[in-house]
Each structure stands twice: as C-alpha cells, then as structure tokens.
Tab-separated table of C-alpha atoms in Angstrom:
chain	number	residue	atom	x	y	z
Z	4	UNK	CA	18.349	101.688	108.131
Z	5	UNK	CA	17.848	105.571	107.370
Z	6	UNK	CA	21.110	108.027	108.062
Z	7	UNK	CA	17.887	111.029	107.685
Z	8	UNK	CA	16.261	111.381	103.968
Z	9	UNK	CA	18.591	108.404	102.980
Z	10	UNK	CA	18.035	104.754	103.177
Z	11	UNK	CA	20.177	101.702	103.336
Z	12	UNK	CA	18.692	98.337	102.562
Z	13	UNK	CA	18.690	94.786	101.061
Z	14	UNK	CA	17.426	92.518	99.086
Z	15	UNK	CA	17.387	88.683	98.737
Z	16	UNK	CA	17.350	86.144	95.214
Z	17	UNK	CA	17.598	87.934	91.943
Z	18	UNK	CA	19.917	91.267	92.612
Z	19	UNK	CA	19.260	93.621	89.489
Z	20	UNK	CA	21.344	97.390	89.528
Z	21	UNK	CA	17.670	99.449	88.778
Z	22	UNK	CA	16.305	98.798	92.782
Z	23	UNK	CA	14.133	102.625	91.657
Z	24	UNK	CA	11.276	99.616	91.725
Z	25	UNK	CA	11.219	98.084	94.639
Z	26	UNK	CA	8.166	95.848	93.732
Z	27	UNK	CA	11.007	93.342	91.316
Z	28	UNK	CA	13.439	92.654	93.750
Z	29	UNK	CA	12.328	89.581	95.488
Z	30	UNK	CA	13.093	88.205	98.924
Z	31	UNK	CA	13.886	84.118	98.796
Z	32	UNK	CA	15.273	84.394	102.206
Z	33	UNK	CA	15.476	86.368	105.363
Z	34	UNK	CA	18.300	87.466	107.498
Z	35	UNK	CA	19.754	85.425	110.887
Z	36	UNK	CA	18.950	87.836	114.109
Z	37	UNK	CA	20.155	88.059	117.226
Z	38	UNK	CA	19.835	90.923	119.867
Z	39	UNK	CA	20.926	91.839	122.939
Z	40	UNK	CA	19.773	94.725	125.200
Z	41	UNK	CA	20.218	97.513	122.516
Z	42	UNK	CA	22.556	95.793	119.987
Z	43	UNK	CA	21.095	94.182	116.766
Z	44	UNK	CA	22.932	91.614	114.835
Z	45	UNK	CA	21.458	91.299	111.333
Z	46	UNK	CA	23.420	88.461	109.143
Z	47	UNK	CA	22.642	87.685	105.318
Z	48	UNK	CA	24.210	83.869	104.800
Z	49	UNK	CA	22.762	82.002	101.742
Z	50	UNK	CA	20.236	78.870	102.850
Z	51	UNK	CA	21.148	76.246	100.969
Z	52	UNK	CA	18.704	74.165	102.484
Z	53	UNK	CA	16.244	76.159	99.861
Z	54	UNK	CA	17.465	74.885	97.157
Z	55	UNK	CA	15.440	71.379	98.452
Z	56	UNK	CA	12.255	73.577	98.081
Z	57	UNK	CA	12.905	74.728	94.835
Z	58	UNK	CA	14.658	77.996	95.176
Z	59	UNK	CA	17.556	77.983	93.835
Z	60	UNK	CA	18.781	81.971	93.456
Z	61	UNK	CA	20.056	82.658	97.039
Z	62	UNK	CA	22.329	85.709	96.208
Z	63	UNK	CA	22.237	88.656	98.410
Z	64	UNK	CA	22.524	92.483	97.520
Z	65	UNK	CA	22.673	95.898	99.841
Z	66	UNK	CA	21.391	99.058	98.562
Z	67	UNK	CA	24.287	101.508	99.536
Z	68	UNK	CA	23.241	105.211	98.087
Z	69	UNK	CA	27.055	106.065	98.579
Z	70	UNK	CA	26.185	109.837	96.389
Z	71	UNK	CA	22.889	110.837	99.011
Z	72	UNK	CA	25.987	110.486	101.991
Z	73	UNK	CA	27.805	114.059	102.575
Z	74	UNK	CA	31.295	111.603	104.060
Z	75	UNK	CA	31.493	108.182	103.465
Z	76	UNK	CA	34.558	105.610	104.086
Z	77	UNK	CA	35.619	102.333	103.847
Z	78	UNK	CA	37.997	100.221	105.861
Z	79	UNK	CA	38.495	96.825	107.348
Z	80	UNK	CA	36.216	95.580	105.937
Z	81	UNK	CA	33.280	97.499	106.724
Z	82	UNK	CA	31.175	100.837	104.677
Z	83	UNK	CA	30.580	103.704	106.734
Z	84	UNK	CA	27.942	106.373	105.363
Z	85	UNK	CA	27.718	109.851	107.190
Z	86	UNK	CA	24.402	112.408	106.317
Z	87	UNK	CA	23.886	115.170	108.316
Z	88	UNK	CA	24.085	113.824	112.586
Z	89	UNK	CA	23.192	110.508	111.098
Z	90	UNK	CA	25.270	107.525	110.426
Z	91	UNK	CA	25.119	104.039	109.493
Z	92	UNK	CA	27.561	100.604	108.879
Z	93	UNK	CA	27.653	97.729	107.291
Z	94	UNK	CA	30.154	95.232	106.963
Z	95	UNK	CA	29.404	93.274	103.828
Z	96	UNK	CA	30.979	89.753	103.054
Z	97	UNK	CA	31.414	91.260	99.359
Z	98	UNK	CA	32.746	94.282	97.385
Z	99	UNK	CA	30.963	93.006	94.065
Z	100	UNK	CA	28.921	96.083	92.649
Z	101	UNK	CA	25.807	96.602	90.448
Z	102	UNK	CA	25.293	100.544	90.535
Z	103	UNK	CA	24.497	101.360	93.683
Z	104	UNK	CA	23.607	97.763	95.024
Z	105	UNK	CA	26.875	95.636	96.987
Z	106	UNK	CA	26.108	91.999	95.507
Z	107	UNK	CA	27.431	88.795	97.235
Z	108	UNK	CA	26.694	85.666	95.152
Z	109	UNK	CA	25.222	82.555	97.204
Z	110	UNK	CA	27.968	80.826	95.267
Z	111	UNK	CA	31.069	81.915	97.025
C-alpha cells in the first residue's frame, strides 16, 4: 500500500531490520484474501502445514516507514499512517520491532 511517495509492505520467513534490499527478504508464504465489492481483507497467519515441506521459518514482518508519515497514531490495536491526502492501516497481531519492520514470530 502507498499513502503517496511512501510505501507500506511485508514480508514473509526470515524478517531482517535492513529491508533497503528488497532482493533478501524472502517470501515462504502468502497472505489469506478475501474481498467483497470494494473491501480487501489481507491476513498474514503462519502455515504450519509448511513445515511438512521443509520450511520451517514462517515469521511475518510489515515494513511501517513511521518517519516518511507527516501524523501517525496508534490505538486499539491498529497503526494509522497519514502523508499528505493519503492514508493507510494496519492492524498487526504484533508490536515486536526491528527498525522500521513490525515482526510477529510464527511461534506465538
């Protein structure tokens, strides 16, 4: 998701804090959709059936550029970012932090 110039977006298996390279993070899983009419549900939830093929790092991470945001806030649970007329949200299952990047470990 974009809010203008900045971007919001994640990242599946190993979660590092540098995400300037977006080439190393890796994607060992993909998100649970659902939409309806205009409304997108995207939902991160670890797989565990991967770990019968092998893959065993099922952590999740969101890259949230909190300083490119001119308001943000937080509350109930959810991150709101504000740049310019654009806006985004995100309500992540986790408040663990690597830099910029909101981590949630497959193992909670």
């Amino acid at each position: 998701a974009t809010t203008g110039t900045s971007s919001v977006f994640t990242a599946t298996g190993e979660i590092t804090g540098d995400w300037t390279d977006r080439s190393k993070q890796s994607h060992t899983h993909f998100p649970y959709i659902k939409q309806k009419q205009n409304v997108l549900l995207l939902m991160y939830q670890p797989n565990r059936d991967l770990k019968f093929l092998g893959i065993s790092d099922l952590d999740v991470g969101l890259y949230w550029p909190e300083e490119e945001f001119n308001e943000t806030a937080a509350g109930s649970g959810w991150l709101f970012g504000k740049e310019d007329d654009g806006y985004v949200a995100v309500r992540p299952a986790c408040s663990d932090t690597i830099g910029n990047v909101v981590r949630c470990s497959a193992d909670r």
